[in-house]
Amino acid sequence: MKIRKLQHDETPPNDLLLLADPSRELVDAYIAEGECYVAEENGERIGVFVVVALDANTIEIKNIAVREDRQGQGIGKKLLQSAITVAKENGYRTVEIGTGNSSIGQLSLYQKCGFRISSVIKDFFTDYYDEVIMENGIQCIDMIRLRLEIQ
Ligand code: ACO
């Protein structure tokens, strides 16, 4: 598997991006603003992450996703580690990531990679998304923000 930065004239992997975020509008907005990285194997895109700088010291992972048939094989962890490396190489001190209160697997993965919960944005998913999002039998309402200090 190779992870590389997508060039600005290449089409983003929208099918993968929409696995992590059901809002095409939000996906388009952070793709325009940030840098998109893809994981490829045998010429096929199997994973993606998008990073957006929040300020000179802080970068946020706005989207991370693995193709459904390749989930649970360690690829998500490799993508997250690669995003942390990108942040370090570009001199950022802090990496942030946000996910839903119902995203149990994602919360597990991020904490296993060293992220710690920093804040909660109450009602984020009911304020900004039209549809009701359910995961693990829980309604996704609040955004849990996590942070990793890297240097
Ligand atoms: N429950 C508990 N732990 C989990 C779960 C789960 N559902 N999913 C992953 N983990 C843990 C694993 O146990 C593993 O830990 P280990 O290394 O100790 O064994 C670790 O997380 C890494 O697992 P991976 O196999 O690397 O995860 P995967 O390749 O499936 O990628 C991802 C994780 C990106 C969340 C993937 O499942 C996915 O694409 N999901 C749909 C899209 C999504 O929800 N993206 C995140 C939205 S938030 C955002 O984008 C900022």
PDB file of C-alpha atoms and ligand atoms in Angstrom:
ATOM      1  CA  MET A   1       0.000   0.000   0.000  1.00  0.00           C
ATOM      2  CA  LYS A   2       1.281   3.458  -0.898  1.00  0.00           C
ATOM      3  CA  ILE A   3       0.023   6.714   0.638  1.00  0.00           C
ATOM      4  CA  ARG A   4       0.503   9.852  -1.463  1.00  0.00           C
ATOM      5  CA  LYS A   5      -0.756  13.408  -1.691  1.00  0.00           C
ATOM      6  CA  LEU A   6      -3.446  13.893  -4.297  1.00  0.00           C
ATOM      7  CA  GLN A   7      -2.528  16.544  -6.863  1.00  0.00           C
ATOM      8  CA  HIS A   8      -4.955  19.437  -7.246  1.00  0.00           C
ATOM      9  CA  ASP A   9      -5.889  18.372 -10.810  1.00  0.00           C
ATOM     10  CA  GLU A  10      -6.841  14.829  -9.713  1.00  0.00           C
ATOM     11  CA  THR A  11     -10.408  13.846  -8.852  1.00  0.00           C
ATOM     12  CA  PRO A  12     -10.871  13.278  -5.106  1.00  0.00           C
ATOM     13  CA  PRO A  13     -12.173   9.858  -3.998  1.00  0.00           C
ATOM     14  CA  ASN A  14     -15.667  11.120  -3.176  1.00  0.00           C
ATOM     15  CA  ASP A  15     -17.042   7.629  -2.517  1.00  0.00           C
ATOM     16  CA  LEU A  16     -14.467   7.174   0.278  1.00  0.00           C
ATOM     17  CA  LEU A  17     -14.807  10.730   1.609  1.00  0.00           C
ATOM     18  CA  LEU A  18     -18.577  10.309   1.944  1.00  0.00           C
ATOM     19  CA  LEU A  19     -18.067   7.223   4.151  1.00  0.00           C
ATOM     20  CA  ALA A  20     -16.649   9.529   6.817  1.00  0.00           C
ATOM     21  CA  ASP A  21     -18.943  12.504   6.253  1.00  0.00           C
ATOM     22  CA  PRO A  22     -22.401  12.285   4.685  1.00  0.00           C
ATOM     23  CA  SER A  23     -22.396  15.974   3.704  1.00  0.00           C
ATOM     24  CA  ARG A  24     -21.137  16.427   0.132  1.00  0.00           C
ATOM     25  CA  GLU A  25     -21.179  20.174   0.721  1.00  0.00           C
ATOM     26  CA  LEU A  26     -18.836  19.961   3.725  1.00  0.00           C
ATOM     27  CA  VAL A  27     -16.589  17.423   1.927  1.00  0.00           C
ATOM     28  CA  ASP A  28     -16.240  19.738  -1.086  1.00  0.00           C
ATOM     29  CA  ALA A  29     -15.464  22.676   1.213  1.00  0.00           C
ATOM     30  CA  TYR A  30     -12.620  21.023   3.130  1.00  0.00           C
ATOM     31  CA  ILE A  31     -11.195  19.388  -0.005  1.00  0.00           C
ATOM     32  CA  ALA A  32     -10.950  22.877  -1.527  1.00  0.00           C
ATOM     33  CA  GLU A  33      -9.264  24.212   1.603  1.00  0.00           C
ATOM     34  CA  GLY A  34      -6.957  21.351   2.611  1.00  0.00           C
ATOM     35  CA  GLU A  35      -4.686  18.596   1.356  1.00  0.00           C
ATOM     36  CA  CYS A  36      -6.047  15.179   0.436  1.00  0.00           C
ATOM     37  CA  TYR A  37      -3.957  12.000   0.750  1.00  0.00           C
ATOM     38  CA  VAL A  38      -4.924   8.646  -0.774  1.00  0.00           C
ATOM     39  CA  ALA A  39      -3.843   5.102   0.022  1.00  0.00           C
ATOM     40  CA  GLU A  40      -3.503   2.997  -3.113  1.00  0.00           C
ATOM     41  CA  GLU A  41      -2.967  -0.679  -3.701  1.00  0.00           C
ATOM     42  CA  ASN A  42      -2.694  -2.233  -7.172  1.00  0.00           C
ATOM     43  CA  GLY A  43      -3.884   1.055  -8.688  1.00  0.00           C
ATOM     44  CA  GLU A  44      -7.052   1.122  -6.531  1.00  0.00           C
ATOM     45  CA  ARG A  45      -7.855   3.731  -3.923  1.00  0.00           C
ATOM     46  CA  ILE A  46      -8.530   2.000  -0.606  1.00  0.00           C
ATOM     47  CA  GLY A  47      -8.203   4.850   1.872  1.00  0.00           C
ATOM     48  CA  VAL A  48      -8.157   8.596   2.245  1.00  0.00           C
ATOM     49  CA  PHE A  49      -7.474  11.377   4.707  1.00  0.00           C
ATOM     50  CA  VAL A  50      -7.796  15.155   4.449  1.00  0.00           C
ATOM     51  CA  VAL A  51      -5.895  17.666   6.565  1.00  0.00           C
ATOM     52  CA  VAL A  52      -6.703  21.368   6.945  1.00  0.00           C
ATOM     53  CA  ALA A  53      -4.533  23.886   8.804  1.00  0.00           C
ATOM     54  CA  LEU A  54      -6.478  25.713  11.544  1.00  0.00           C
ATOM     55  CA  ASP A  55      -3.619  28.088  12.387  1.00  0.00           C
ATOM     56  CA  ALA A  56       0.199  28.123  12.184  1.00  0.00           C
ATOM     57  CA  ASN A  57       0.507  25.460  14.917  1.00  0.00           C
ATOM     58  CA  THR A  58      -2.577  23.328  14.508  1.00  0.00           C
ATOM     59  CA  ILE A  59      -3.786  21.016  11.778  1.00  0.00           C
ATOM     60  CA  GLU A  60      -7.069  19.116  11.741  1.00  0.00           C
ATOM     61  CA  ILE A  61      -7.767  15.720  10.202  1.00  0.00           C
ATOM     62  CA  LYS A  62     -11.127  16.537   8.638  1.00  0.00           C
ATOM     63  CA  ASN A  63     -11.781  13.174   7.043  1.00  0.00           C
ATOM     64  CA  ILE A  64     -10.344   9.676   7.299  1.00  0.00           C
ATOM     65  CA  ALA A  65     -11.848   6.620   5.644  1.00  0.00           C
ATOM     66  CA  VAL A  66     -11.026   3.105   4.480  1.00  0.00           C
ATOM     67  CA  ARG A  67     -12.951   1.291   1.729  1.00  0.00           C
ATOM     68  CA  GLU A  68     -15.593  -0.862   3.398  1.00  0.00           C
ATOM     69  CA  ASP A  69     -14.178  -4.234   2.267  1.00  0.00           C
ATOM     70  CA  ARG A  70     -10.738  -3.281   3.678  1.00  0.00           C
ATOM     71  CA  GLN A  71     -11.819  -1.987   7.087  1.00  0.00           C
ATOM     72  CA  GLY A  72     -10.571  -3.728  10.234  1.00  0.00           C
ATOM     73  CA  GLN A  73      -7.211  -4.657   8.679  1.00  0.00           C
ATOM     74  CA  GLY A  74      -5.027  -1.955  10.209  1.00  0.00           C
ATOM     75  CA  ILE A  75      -5.260   0.492   7.288  1.00  0.00           C
ATOM     76  CA  GLY A  76      -7.068   3.205   9.280  1.00  0.00           C
ATOM     77  CA  LYS A  77      -4.328   3.158  11.893  1.00  0.00           C
ATOM     78  CA  LYS A  78      -1.655   3.493   9.161  1.00  0.00           C
ATOM     79  CA  LEU A  79      -3.550   6.439   7.627  1.00  0.00           C
ATOM     80  CA  LEU A  80      -3.810   8.153  11.020  1.00  0.00           C
ATOM     81  CA  GLN A  81      -0.082   7.621  11.661  1.00  0.00           C
ATOM     82  CA  SER A  82       0.664   8.986   8.201  1.00  0.00           C
ATOM     83  CA  ALA A  83      -1.454  12.109   8.906  1.00  0.00           C
ATOM     84  CA  ILE A  84       0.515  12.639  12.145  1.00  0.00           C
ATOM     85  CA  THR A  85       3.779  12.328  10.163  1.00  0.00           C
ATOM     86  CA  VAL A  86       2.531  14.904   7.632  1.00  0.00           C
ATOM     87  CA  ALA A  87       1.741  17.262  10.537  1.00  0.00           C
ATOM     88  CA  LYS A  88       5.200  16.766  12.099  1.00  0.00           C
ATOM     89  CA  GLU A  89       7.039  17.214   8.798  1.00  0.00           C
ATOM     90  CA  ASN A  90       5.199  20.491   8.209  1.00  0.00           C
ATOM     91  CA  GLY A  91       6.077  21.850  11.641  1.00  0.00           C
ATOM     92  CA  TYR A  92       2.652  21.715  13.319  1.00  0.00           C
ATOM     93  CA  ARG A  93       2.530  21.204  17.091  1.00  0.00           C
ATOM     94  CA  THR A  94      -1.002  19.927  17.509  1.00  0.00           C
ATOM     95  CA  VAL A  95      -3.251  17.575  15.532  1.00  0.00           C
ATOM     96  CA  GLU A  96      -6.996  17.767  16.089  1.00  0.00           C
ATOM     97  CA  ILE A  97      -9.797  15.470  15.009  1.00  0.00           C
ATOM     98  CA  GLY A  98     -13.523  15.475  15.626  1.00  0.00           C
ATOM     99  CA  THR A  99     -16.057  12.678  15.543  1.00  0.00           C
ATOM    100  CA  GLY A 100     -19.569  11.883  16.658  1.00  0.00           C
ATOM    101  CA  ASN A 101     -20.566  10.798  20.153  1.00  0.00           C
ATOM    102  CA  SER A 102     -21.897   7.594  18.535  1.00  0.00           C
ATOM    103  CA  SER A 103     -18.658   6.736  16.664  1.00  0.00           C
ATOM    104  CA  ILE A 104     -17.392   4.159  19.152  1.00  0.00           C
ATOM    105  CA  GLY A 105     -14.829   2.527  16.817  1.00  0.00           C
ATOM    106  CA  GLN A 106     -13.396   5.866  15.726  1.00  0.00           C
ATOM    107  CA  LEU A 107     -13.086   7.060  19.339  1.00  0.00           C
ATOM    108  CA  SER A 108     -11.261   3.809  20.098  1.00  0.00           C
ATOM    109  CA  LEU A 109      -8.861   4.201  17.159  1.00  0.00           C
ATOM    110  CA  TYR A 110      -8.020   7.847  17.883  1.00  0.00           C
ATOM    111  CA  GLN A 111      -7.318   7.206  21.573  1.00  0.00           C
ATOM    112  CA  LYS A 112      -5.197   4.148  20.722  1.00  0.00           C
ATOM    113  CA  CYS A 113      -3.101   6.508  18.569  1.00  0.00           C
ATOM    114  CA  GLY A 114      -2.582   8.910  21.488  1.00  0.00           C
ATOM    115  CA  PHE A 115      -5.352  11.468  20.954  1.00  0.00           C
ATOM    116  CA  ARG A 116      -7.116  12.774  24.070  1.00  0.00           C
ATOM    117  CA  ILE A 117     -10.572  14.275  24.314  1.00  0.00           C
ATOM    118  CA  SER A 118     -10.283  18.069  24.476  1.00  0.00           C
ATOM    119  CA  SER A 119     -13.839  19.373  24.145  1.00  0.00           C
ATOM    120  CA  VAL A 120     -17.388  18.655  23.036  1.00  0.00           C
ATOM    121  CA  ILE A 121     -19.344  20.718  20.523  1.00  0.00           C
ATOM    122  CA  LYS A 122     -22.889  20.201  21.710  1.00  0.00           C
ATOM    123  CA  ASP A 123     -25.592  19.595  19.041  1.00  0.00           C
ATOM    124  CA  PHE A 124     -23.100  19.886  16.138  1.00  0.00           C
ATOM    125  CA  PHE A 125     -24.648  17.057  14.114  1.00  0.00           C
ATOM    126  CA  THR A 126     -28.252  18.131  14.683  1.00  0.00           C
ATOM    127  CA  ASP A 127     -27.402  21.767  13.911  1.00  0.00           C
ATOM    128  CA  TYR A 128     -25.395  21.138  10.714  1.00  0.00           C
ATOM    129  CA  TYR A 129     -26.852  17.944   9.181  1.00  0.00           C
ATOM    130  CA  ASP A 130     -30.399  17.620   7.859  1.00  0.00           C
ATOM    131  CA  GLU A 131     -30.702  13.865   8.378  1.00  0.00           C
ATOM    132  CA  VAL A 132     -30.758  11.926  11.633  1.00  0.00           C
ATOM    133  CA  ILE A 133     -27.484   9.958  11.948  1.00  0.00           C
ATOM    134  CA  MET A 134     -27.589   6.694  13.902  1.00  0.00           C
ATOM    135  CA  GLU A 135     -24.573   4.515  14.728  1.00  0.00           C
ATOM    136  CA  ASN A 136     -24.278   1.606  17.135  1.00  0.00           C
ATOM    137  CA  GLY A 137     -27.906   2.250  18.138  1.00  0.00           C
ATOM    138  CA  ILE A 138     -26.997   5.753  19.352  1.00  0.00           C
ATOM    139  CA  GLN A 139     -28.054   9.057  17.760  1.00  0.00           C
ATOM    140  CA  CYS A 140     -25.098  11.145  16.647  1.00  0.00           C
ATOM    141  CA  ILE A 141     -25.722  14.568  18.200  1.00  0.00           C
ATOM    142  CA  ASP A 142     -22.529  16.040  19.673  1.00  0.00           C
ATOM    143  CA  MET A 143     -19.028  16.321  18.199  1.00  0.00           C
ATOM    144  CA  ILE A 144     -16.250  14.946  20.400  1.00  0.00           C
ATOM    145  CA  ARG A 145     -13.032  16.861  19.711  1.00  0.00           C
ATOM    146  CA  LEU A 146      -9.716  15.098  20.322  1.00  0.00           C
ATOM    147  CA  ARG A 147      -6.189  16.481  20.289  1.00  0.00           C
ATOM    148  CA  LEU A 148      -2.643  15.115  19.995  1.00  0.00           C
ATOM    149  CA  GLU A 149       0.355  17.254  20.977  1.00  0.00           C
ATOM    150  CA  ILE A 150       3.250  16.220  18.741  1.00  0.00           C
ATOM    151  CA  GLN A 151       6.180  18.499  19.551  1.00  0.00           C
TER     152      GLN A 151
HETATM  153  N1  ACO B   1     -14.754  -0.794  17.661  1.00  0.00           N
HETATM  154  C1  ACO B   1     -13.670  -0.868  18.449  1.00  0.00           C
HETATM  155  N2  ACO B   1     -12.397  -0.659  17.997  1.00  0.00           N
HETATM  156  C2  ACO B   1     -12.257  -0.369  16.692  1.00  0.00           C
HETATM  157  C3  ACO B   1     -13.348  -0.290  15.791  1.00  0.00           C
HETATM  158  C4  ACO B   1     -14.652  -0.532  16.339  1.00  0.00           C
HETATM  159  N3  ACO B   1     -15.751  -0.452  15.553  1.00  0.00           N
HETATM  160  N4  ACO B   1     -12.871   0.045  14.573  1.00  0.00           N
HETATM  161  C5  ACO B   1     -11.507   0.143  14.689  1.00  0.00           C
HETATM  162  N5  ACO B   1     -11.182  -0.102  15.975  1.00  0.00           N
HETATM  163  C6  ACO B   1      -9.824  -0.147  16.537  1.00  0.00           C
HETATM  164  C7  ACO B   1      -9.247  -1.494  16.172  1.00  0.00           C
HETATM  165  O1  ACO B   1      -9.508  -2.419  17.197  1.00  0.00           O
HETATM  166  C8  ACO B   1      -7.777  -1.238  15.995  1.00  0.00           C
HETATM  167  O2  ACO B   1      -7.092  -1.366  17.209  1.00  0.00           O
HETATM  168  P1  ACO B   1      -5.813  -2.329  17.316  1.00  0.00           P
HETATM  169  O3  ACO B   1      -4.760  -1.711  16.421  1.00  0.00           O
HETATM  170  O4  ACO B   1      -5.460  -2.278  18.761  1.00  0.00           O
HETATM  171  O5  ACO B   1      -6.250  -3.657  16.830  1.00  0.00           O
HETATM  172  C9  ACO B   1      -7.711   0.240  15.619  1.00  0.00           C
HETATM  173  O6  ACO B   1      -8.996   0.808  15.923  1.00  0.00           O
HETATM  174  C10 ACO B   1      -7.374   0.444  14.180  1.00  0.00           C
HETATM  175  O7  ACO B   1      -8.219  -0.328  13.377  1.00  0.00           O
HETATM  176  P2  ACO B   1      -8.029  -0.340  11.810  1.00  0.00           P
HETATM  177  O8  ACO B   1      -8.228  -1.737  11.302  1.00  0.00           O
HETATM  178  O9  ACO B   1      -6.772   0.344  11.420  1.00  0.00           O
HETATM  179  O10 ACO B   1      -9.265   0.545  11.359  1.00  0.00           O
HETATM  180  P3  ACO B   1      -9.878   0.651   9.889  1.00  0.00           P
HETATM  181  O11 ACO B   1      -8.899   0.300   8.844  1.00  0.00           O
HETATM  182  O12 ACO B   1     -11.193  -0.024   9.838  1.00  0.00           O
HETATM  183  O13 ACO B   1     -10.134   2.235   9.799  1.00  0.00           O
HETATM  184  C11 ACO B   1     -11.895   3.807  10.052  1.00  0.00           C
HETATM  185  C12 ACO B   1     -10.915   2.881  10.771  1.00  0.00           C
HETATM  186  C13 ACO B   1     -11.114   4.842   9.241  1.00  0.00           C
HETATM  187  C14 ACO B   1     -12.734   4.538  11.111  1.00  0.00           C
HETATM  188  C15 ACO B   1     -12.765   2.948   9.112  1.00  0.00           C
HETATM  189  O14 ACO B   1     -13.475   1.988   9.843  1.00  0.00           O
HETATM  190  C16 ACO B   1     -13.751   3.743   8.260  1.00  0.00           C
HETATM  191  O15 ACO B   1     -13.423   4.148   7.156  1.00  0.00           O
HETATM  192  N6  ACO B   1     -14.988   3.953   8.756  1.00  0.00           N
HETATM  193  C17 ACO B   1     -16.007   4.693   8.010  1.00  0.00           C
HETATM  194  C18 ACO B   1     -15.632   6.147   7.849  1.00  0.00           C
HETATM  195  C19 ACO B   1     -15.479   6.873   9.187  1.00  0.00           C
HETATM  196  O16 ACO B   1     -16.294   6.738  10.084  1.00  0.00           O
HETATM  197  N7  ACO B   1     -14.405   7.696   9.283  1.00  0.00           N
HETATM  198  C20 ACO B   1     -14.128   8.521  10.461  1.00  0.00           C
HETATM  199  C21 ACO B   1     -15.107   9.654  10.597  1.00  0.00           C
HETATM  200  S1  ACO B   1     -14.515  10.975  11.648  1.00  0.00           S
HETATM  201  C22 ACO B   1     -13.433  11.829  10.624  1.00  0.00           C
HETATM  202  O17 ACO B   1     -13.334  11.531   9.471  1.00  0.00           O
HETATM  203  C23 ACO B   1     -12.637  12.911  11.211  1.00  0.00           C
END
